[in-house]
Coordinates of C-alpha atoms and ligand atoms in Angstrom, one line a residue:
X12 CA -92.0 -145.5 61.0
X13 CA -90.1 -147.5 63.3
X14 CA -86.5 -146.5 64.4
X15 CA -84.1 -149.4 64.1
X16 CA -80.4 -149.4 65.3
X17 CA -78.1 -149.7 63.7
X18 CA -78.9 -146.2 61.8
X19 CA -76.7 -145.3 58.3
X20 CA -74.9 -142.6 59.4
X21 CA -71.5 -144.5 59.0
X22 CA -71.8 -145.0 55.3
X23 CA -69.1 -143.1 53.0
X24 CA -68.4 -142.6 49.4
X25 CA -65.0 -142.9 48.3
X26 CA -63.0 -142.4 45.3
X27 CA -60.9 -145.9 44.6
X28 CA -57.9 -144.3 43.3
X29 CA -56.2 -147.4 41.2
X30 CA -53.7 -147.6 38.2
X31 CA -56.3 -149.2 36.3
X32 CA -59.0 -146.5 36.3
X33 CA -56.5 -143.5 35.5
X34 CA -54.6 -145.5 32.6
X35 CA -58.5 -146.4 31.2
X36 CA -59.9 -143.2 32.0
X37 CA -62.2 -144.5 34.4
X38 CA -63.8 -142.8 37.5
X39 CA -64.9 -145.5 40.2
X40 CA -66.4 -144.9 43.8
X41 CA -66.9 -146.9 46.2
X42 CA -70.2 -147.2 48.5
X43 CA -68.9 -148.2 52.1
X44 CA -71.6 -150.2 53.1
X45 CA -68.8 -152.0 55.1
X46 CA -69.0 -149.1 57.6
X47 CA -72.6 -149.5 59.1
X48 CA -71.1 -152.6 61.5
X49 CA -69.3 -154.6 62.3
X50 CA -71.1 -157.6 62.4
X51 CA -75.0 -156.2 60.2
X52 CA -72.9 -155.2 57.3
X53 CA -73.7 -153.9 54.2
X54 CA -76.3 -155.1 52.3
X55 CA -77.1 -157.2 54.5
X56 CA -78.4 -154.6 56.7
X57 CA -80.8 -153.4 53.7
X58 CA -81.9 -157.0 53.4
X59 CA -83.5 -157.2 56.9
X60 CA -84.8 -154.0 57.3
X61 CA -88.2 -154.4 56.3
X62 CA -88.3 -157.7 58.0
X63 CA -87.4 -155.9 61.3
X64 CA -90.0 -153.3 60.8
X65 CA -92.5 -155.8 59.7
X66 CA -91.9 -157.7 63.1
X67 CA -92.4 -154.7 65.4
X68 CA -95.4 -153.6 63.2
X69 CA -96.9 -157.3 64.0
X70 CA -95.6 -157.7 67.6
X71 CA -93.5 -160.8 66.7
X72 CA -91.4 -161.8 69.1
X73 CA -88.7 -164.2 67.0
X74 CA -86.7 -164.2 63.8
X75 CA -85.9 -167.1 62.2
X76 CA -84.3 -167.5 58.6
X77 CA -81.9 -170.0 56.8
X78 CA -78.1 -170.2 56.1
X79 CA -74.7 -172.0 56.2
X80 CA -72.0 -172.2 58.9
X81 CA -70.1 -169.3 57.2
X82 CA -73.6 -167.1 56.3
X83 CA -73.2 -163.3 56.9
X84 CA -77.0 -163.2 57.0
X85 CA -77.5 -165.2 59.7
X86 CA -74.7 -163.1 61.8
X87 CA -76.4 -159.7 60.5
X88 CA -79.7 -161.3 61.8
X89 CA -78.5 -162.5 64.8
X90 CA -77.3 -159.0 65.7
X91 CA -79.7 -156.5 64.6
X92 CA -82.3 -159.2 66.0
X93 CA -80.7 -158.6 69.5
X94 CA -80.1 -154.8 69.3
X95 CA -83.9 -154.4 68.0
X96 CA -85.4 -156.3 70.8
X97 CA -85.7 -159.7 69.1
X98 CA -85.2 -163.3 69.9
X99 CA -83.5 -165.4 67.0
X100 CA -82.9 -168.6 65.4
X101 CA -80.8 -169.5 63.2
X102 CA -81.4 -173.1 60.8
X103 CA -77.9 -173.9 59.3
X104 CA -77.3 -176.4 56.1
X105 CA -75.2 -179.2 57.7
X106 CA -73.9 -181.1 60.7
X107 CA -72.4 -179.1 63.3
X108 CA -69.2 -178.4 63.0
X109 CA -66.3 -178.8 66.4
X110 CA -65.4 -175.6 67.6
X111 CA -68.2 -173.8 65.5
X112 CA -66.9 -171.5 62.6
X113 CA -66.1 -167.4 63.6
X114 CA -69.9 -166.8 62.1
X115 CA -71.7 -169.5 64.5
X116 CA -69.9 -168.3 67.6
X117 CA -70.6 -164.5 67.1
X118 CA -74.6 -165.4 66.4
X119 CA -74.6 -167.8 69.6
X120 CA -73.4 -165.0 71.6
X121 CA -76.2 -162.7 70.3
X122 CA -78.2 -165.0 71.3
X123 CA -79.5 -166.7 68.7
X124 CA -80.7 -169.9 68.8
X125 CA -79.0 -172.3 66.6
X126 CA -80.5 -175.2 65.3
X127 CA -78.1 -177.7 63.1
X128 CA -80.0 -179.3 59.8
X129 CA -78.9 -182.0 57.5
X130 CA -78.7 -180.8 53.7
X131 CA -81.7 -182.7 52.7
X132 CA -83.8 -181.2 55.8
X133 CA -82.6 -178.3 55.4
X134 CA -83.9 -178.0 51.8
X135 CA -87.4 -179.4 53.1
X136 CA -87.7 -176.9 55.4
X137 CA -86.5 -173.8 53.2
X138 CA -88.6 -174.4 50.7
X139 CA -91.9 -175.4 51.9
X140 CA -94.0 -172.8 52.9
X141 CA -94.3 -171.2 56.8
X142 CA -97.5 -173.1 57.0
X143 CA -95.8 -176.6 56.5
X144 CA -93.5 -175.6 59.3
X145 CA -96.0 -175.2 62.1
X146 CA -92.9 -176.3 65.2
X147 CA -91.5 -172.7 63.6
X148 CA -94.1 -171.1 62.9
X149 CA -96.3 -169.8 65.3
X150 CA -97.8 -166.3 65.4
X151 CA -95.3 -165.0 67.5
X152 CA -92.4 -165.8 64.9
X153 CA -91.6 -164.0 61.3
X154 CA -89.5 -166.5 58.8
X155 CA -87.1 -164.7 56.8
X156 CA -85.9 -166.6 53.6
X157 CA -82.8 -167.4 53.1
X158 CA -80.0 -164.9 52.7
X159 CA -83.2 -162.6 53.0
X160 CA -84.0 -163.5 49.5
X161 CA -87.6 -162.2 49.5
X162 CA -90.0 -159.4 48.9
X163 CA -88.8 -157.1 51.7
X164 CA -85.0 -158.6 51.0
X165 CA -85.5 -156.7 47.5
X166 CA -87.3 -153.7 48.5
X167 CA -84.8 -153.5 50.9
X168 CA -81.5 -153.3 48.9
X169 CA -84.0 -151.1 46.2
X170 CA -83.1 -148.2 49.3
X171 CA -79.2 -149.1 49.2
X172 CA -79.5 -146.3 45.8
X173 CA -81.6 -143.9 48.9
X174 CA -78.5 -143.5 50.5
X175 CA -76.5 -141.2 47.8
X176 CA -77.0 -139.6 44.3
X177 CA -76.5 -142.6 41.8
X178 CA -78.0 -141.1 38.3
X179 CA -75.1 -139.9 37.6
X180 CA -72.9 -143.8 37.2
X181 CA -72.4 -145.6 33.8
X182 CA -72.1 -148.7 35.9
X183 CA -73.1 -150.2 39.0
X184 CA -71.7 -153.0 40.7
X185 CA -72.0 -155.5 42.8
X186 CA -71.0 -159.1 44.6
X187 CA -73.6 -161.7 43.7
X188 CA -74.8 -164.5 46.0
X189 CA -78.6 -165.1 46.1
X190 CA -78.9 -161.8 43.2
X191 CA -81.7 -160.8 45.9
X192 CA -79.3 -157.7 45.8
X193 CA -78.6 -157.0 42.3
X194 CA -82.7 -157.2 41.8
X195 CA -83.1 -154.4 44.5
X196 CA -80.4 -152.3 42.4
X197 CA -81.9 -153.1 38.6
X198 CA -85.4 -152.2 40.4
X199 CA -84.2 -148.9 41.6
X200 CA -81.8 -147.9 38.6
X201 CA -82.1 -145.3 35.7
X202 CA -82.6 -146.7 32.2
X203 CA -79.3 -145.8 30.8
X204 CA -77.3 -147.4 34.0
X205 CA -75.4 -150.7 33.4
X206 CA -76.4 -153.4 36.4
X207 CA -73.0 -155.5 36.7
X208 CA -73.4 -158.1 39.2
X209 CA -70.2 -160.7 40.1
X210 CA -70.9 -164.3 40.9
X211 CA -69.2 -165.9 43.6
X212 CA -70.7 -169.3 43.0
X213 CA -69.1 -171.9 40.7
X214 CA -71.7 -173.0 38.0
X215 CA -73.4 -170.0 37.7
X216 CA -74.5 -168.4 33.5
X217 CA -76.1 -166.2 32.4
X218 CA -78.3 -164.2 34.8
X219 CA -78.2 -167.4 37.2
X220 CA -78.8 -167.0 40.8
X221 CA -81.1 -163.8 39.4
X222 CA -84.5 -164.9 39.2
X223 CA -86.6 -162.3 37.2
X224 CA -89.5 -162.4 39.1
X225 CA -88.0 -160.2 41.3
X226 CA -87.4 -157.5 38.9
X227 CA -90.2 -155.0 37.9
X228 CA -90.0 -154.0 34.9
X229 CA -88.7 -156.8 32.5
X230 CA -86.6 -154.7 30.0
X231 CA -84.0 -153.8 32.8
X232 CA -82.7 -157.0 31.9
X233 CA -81.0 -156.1 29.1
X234 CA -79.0 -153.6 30.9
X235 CA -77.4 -156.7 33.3
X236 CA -74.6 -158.1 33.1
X237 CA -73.4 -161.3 35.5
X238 CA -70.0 -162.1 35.4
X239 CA -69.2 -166.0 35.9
X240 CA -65.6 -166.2 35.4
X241 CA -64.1 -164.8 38.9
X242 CA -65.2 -167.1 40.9
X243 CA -61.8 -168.1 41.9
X244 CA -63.1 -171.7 42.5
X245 CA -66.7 -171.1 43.5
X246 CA -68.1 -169.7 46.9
X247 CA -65.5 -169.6 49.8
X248 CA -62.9 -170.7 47.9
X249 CA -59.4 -168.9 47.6
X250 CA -56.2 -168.9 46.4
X251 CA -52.8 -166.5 46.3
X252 CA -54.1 -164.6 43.6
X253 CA -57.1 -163.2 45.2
X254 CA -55.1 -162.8 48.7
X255 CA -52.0 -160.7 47.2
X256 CA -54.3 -158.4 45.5
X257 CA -56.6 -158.2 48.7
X258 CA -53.6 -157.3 50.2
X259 CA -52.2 -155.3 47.9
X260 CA -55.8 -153.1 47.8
X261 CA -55.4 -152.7 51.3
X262 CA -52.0 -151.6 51.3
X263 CA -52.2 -149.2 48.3
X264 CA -55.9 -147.6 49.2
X265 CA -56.5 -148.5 52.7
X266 CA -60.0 -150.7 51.9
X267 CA -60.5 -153.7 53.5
X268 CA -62.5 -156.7 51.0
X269 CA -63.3 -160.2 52.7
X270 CA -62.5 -163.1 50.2
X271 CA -65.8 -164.5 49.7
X272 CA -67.6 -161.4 48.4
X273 CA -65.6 -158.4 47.6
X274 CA -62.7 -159.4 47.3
X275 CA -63.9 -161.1 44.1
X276 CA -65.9 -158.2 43.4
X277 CA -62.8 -155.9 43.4
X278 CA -60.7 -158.3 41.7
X279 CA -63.1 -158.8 38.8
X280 CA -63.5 -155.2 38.2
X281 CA -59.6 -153.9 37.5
X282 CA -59.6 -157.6 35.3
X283 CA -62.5 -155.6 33.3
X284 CA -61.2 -152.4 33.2
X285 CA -58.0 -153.5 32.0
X286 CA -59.9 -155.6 29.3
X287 CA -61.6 -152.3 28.3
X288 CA -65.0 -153.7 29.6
X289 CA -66.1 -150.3 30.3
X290 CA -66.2 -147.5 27.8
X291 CA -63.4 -144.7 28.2
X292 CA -64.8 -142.1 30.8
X293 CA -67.2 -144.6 32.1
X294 CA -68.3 -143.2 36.2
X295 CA -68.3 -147.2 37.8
X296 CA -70.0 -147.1 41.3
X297 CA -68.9 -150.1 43.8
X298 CA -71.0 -151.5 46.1
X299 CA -68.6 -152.3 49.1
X300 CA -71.5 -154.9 50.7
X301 CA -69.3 -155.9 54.2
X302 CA -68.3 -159.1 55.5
X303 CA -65.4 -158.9 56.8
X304 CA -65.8 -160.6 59.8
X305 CA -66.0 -163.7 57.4
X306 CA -62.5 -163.4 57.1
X307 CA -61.7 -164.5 60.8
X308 CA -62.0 -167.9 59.6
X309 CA -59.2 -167.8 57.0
X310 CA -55.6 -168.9 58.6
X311 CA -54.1 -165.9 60.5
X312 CA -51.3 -164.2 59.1
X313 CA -52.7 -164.0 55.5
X314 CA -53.9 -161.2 55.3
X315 CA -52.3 -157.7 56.5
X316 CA -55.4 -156.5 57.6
Ligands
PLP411 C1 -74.5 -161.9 51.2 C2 -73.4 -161.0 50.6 C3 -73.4 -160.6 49.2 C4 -74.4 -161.2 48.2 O1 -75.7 -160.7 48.4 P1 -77.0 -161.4 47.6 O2 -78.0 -160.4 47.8 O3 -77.2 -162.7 48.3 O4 -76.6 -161.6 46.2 C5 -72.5 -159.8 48.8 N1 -71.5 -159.3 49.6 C6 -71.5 -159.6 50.9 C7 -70.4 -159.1 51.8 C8 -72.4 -160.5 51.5 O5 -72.3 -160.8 52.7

């Protein structure tokens, strides 16, 4: 086994301790996946690992995946590409944007090499095969789909469950973006679990962006639940609402969320709880998945934290 930095250590467990849960008699945790960096958060983290250890195993010298200006990916890749000994490059969905977004700037000074696509390129080259890529692809360079939405992007957020006892949740939840990790978490999850996944995309029903070939063993899918309607506009978007309770979450339990991901997450779960979405004495575990550096591109002053 290879040793790759950064390591797990910082990860914590934490009881959320909200209104909600106590009037409902609800138990909830929360998974601080937040904690491993600043900057390879979360699940993000889980996604690349086995893309990093792949690399090394195959003496490849250059990582290069897919994302938008504001992708927490293409951050997390730029970094643990640096602290692992790797060269990366970064294709982003659009023009380039004057000054580049918070995300862009940190990646650049990782290192990474940026390279700016327009929507319809970028779609050519992100779905045709390495082979059809052959300026990218050489034999000293691994591609990593986007959002590392692949088979080591799955196996990888399968481990996220590695890190602490989990047979013992009614639920588990979780932000959804790609669903590359929601499919890790149905793939690694007990029978009698409930898979909730939260979609931060507008246009999304019923188990959209999860696409089943990733999972398994089919019948898991009746245990999964996507949830369409906090969206709050569809991805990025934000208003009052989601900021006051961010805030308020903050205040009241000392958590930071970001506002494209967990925020949402958060918000959608006490909207649940208080709908009686979860049975009395129902044990809900939280994936907290990072991001937060994505909120260094809202206005300052919005949030307290
Ligand atoms: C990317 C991301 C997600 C979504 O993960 P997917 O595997 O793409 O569904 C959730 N939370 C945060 C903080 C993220 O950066």
């Amino acid at each position: 086994m290879v040793d790759l930095i950064p390591d797990l250590n910082n990860i914590s467990l934490e009881n959320w301790d909200h209104p909600v849960f106590r009037e409902h008699e609800l138990h909830a945790d929360i998974l601080r996946l937040d904690k491993i960096h600043p900057e390879i958060s979360g699940n993000k983290w889980f996604k690349l690992k086995y893309y990093l250890r792949k690399a090394k195993e195959e003496n490849k010298h250059t990582l290069i995946s897919f994302g938008g200006a504001y992708s927490n990916h293409i951050l997390a890749l730029a970094a643990a590409a640096a602290m692992n000994g790797f060269a990366s490059m970064g294709l982003i969905r659009g023009e380039e944007s004057r000054p580049l977004s918070h995300t862009m700037a940190s990646a650049k000074e990782f290192g990474m090499k940026l390279q700016f696509l327009s929507r319809p390129e970028y779609n050519d080259r992100k779905n045709s095969e390495a082979k059809n890529n052959p300026d990218l692809f050489t034999p000293d360079t691994l591609l990593i789909p986007e959002g590392g939405a692949g088979d080591e992007g799955i196996r990888g957020a399968e481990d996220i469950l590695s890190v602490i006892p989990f047979t013992g949740y009614s639920h588990i939840c979780c932000a959804v973006g790609t669903g590359a990790t929601l499919a890790g978490l149905i793939n690694r999850s007990e029978r009698n679990q409930k898979i909730i996944g939260v979609s931060v995309l507008k246009g999304t029903r019923d188990l959209n962006p999860l696409d089943p070939s990733w999972i398994n063993n089919k019948s898991k899918l009746d245990h999964v639940s996507i949830i369409h309607q906090d969206h709050f506009g569809g991805y990025a978007k934000y208003n009052q609402l989601l900021l006051d309770f961010m805030n308020d979450i903050f205040t009241k339990s000392g958590i930071p969320t970001d506002f494209v991901y967990t925020g949402k997450l958060f918000y959608s779960i006490v909207r649940m709880a208080g709908d009686n979405f979860f049975p009395v004495r129902g044990k809900i575990l939280i994936l907290h998945t990072g991001g937060i550096q994505g909120n260094r591109s809202l206005p300052p002053g919005l949030l307290q934290f």
